[in-house]
Each structure stands twice: as structure tokens, then as C-alpha cells.
XYZ file of C-alpha atoms in Angstrom:
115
model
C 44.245 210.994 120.243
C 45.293 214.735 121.172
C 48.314 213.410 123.227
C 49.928 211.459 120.074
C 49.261 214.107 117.913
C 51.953 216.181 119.370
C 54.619 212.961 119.344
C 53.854 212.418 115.529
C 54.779 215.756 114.878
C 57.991 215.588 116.612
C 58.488 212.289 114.703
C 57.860 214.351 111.213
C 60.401 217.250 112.597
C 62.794 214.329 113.577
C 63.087 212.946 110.339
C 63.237 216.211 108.072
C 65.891 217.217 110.222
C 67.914 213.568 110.011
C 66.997 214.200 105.712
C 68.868 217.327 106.235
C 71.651 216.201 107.811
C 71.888 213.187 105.091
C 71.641 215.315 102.026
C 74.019 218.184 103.821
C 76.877 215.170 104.297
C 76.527 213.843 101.306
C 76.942 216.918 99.325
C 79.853 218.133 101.391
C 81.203 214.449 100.922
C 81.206 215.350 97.269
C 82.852 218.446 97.373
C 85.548 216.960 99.184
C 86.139 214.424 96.461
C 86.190 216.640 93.296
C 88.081 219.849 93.079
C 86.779 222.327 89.980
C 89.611 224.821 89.079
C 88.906 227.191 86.368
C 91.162 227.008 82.852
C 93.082 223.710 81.733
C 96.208 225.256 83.798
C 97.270 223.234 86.873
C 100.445 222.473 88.841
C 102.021 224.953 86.533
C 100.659 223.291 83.211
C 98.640 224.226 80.993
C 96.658 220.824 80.085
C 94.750 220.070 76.529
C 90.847 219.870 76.777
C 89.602 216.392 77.564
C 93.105 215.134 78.638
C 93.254 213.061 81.908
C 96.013 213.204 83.582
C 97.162 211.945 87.692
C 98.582 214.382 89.772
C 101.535 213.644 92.440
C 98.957 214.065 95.185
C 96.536 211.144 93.709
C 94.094 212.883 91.879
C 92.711 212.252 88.450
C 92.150 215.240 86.552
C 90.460 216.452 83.663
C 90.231 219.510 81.833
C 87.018 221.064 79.680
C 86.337 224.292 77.923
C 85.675 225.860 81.200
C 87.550 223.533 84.109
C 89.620 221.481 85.501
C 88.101 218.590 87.753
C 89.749 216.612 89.866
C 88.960 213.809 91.959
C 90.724 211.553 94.669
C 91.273 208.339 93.464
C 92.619 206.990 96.942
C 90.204 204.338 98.577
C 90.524 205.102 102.304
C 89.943 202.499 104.944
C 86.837 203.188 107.276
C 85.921 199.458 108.853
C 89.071 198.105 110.768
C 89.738 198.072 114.189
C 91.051 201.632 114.898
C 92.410 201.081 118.710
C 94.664 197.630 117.474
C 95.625 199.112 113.556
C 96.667 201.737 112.165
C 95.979 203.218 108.530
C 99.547 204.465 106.565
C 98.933 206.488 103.344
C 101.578 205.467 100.325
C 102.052 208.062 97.978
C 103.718 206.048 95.587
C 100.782 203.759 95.064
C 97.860 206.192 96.107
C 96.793 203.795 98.617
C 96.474 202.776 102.397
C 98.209 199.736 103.417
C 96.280 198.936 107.688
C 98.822 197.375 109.728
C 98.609 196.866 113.685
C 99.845 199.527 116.063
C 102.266 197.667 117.964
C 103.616 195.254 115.187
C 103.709 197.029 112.057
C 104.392 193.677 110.113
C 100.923 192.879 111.068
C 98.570 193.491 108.593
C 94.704 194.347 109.657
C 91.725 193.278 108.101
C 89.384 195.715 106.791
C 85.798 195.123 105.942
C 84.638 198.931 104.087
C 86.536 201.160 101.959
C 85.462 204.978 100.713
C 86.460 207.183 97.897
């Protein structure tokens, strides 16, 4: 019994640290989705409280008493084949069109998307 005791602990360490790491990546996941600006002034306008309102860079914004928040509202490709296809950004549409490397014509399938 003294010889596992020392393995479970490791085990509890383990997992506290792997909780860590979980709640550390998703909060910097959601920092990278949502800019807060102070004021209603952005991209050199000033913006009426609770007005959305898209952004040339594919954002939806929004503006309170306080802030503005904005958020990406471009779905990104994560589950394709990544040494066959490629992933090209459209700015136009605020989306990613995955095509294959050598024949861009080719269009990849994709099985997971993030915000």
C-alpha cells in the first residue's frame, strides 16, 4: 500500500495540472475572440449604445455605456488534411474556403470548424 500511495499522488498532481492547462486555454481562447475597447468610438466612429455593427476585418461589434465588444465572426477550419489542403481566408465573405495544395480547384473536406 505505501508504494501506490506515492503514484496516486502524482495521479492527483497530474490532473490539477492538465485542469490548469484546460481552464488557462480556454480563457485565453476567449480573449482572443472578443476584443473590449472602452467608449462607443471605433475605426474612427463614434457608434450609438446598443448598435451592432460588422467591421471590415469580420468582427461584430457592439457598443454599451462603458464598451465596445467585438467578436470574430469567422469560422476557421481546424479538421482537414493540412499536408494535401490548404485553408484561404476571404475577406469579402468572412470565411475560409479549404482547397488542395497542388490543385487549387480542388476543394477539401473538412470535418470541425471553430469560432
Amino acid at each position: 500500500m505505501p508504494q501506490s500511495a506515492p503514484r496516486f499522488w502524482h495521479n492527483i498532481q497530474a490532473q490539477g495540472i492538465y485542469t490548469l492547462i484546460y481552464i488557462f486555454n480556454s480563457v485565453f481562447s476567449l480573449v482572443l475572440l472578443c476584443l473590449i475597447y472602452p467608449g462607443c468610438f471605433r475605426d474612427g466612429e463614434m457608434h450609438d449604445f446598443g448598435v451592432y455593427w460588422y467591421t471590415k476585418d469580420c468582427l461584430r461589434c457592439y457598443c454599451t455605456r462603458e464598451v465596445v465588444s467585438c467578436c470574430n465572426i469567422a469560422v476557421t477550419p481546424v479538421g482537414y488534411d493540412q499536408e494535401k489542403c490548404e485553408s484561404v481566408f476571404d475577406v469579402e465573405s468572412c470565411s475560409y474556403q479549404v482547397r488542395g495544395k497542388v490543385n487549387p480547384l480542388q476543394s477539401c473536406e473538412v470535418e470541425s470548424w471553430v469560432i
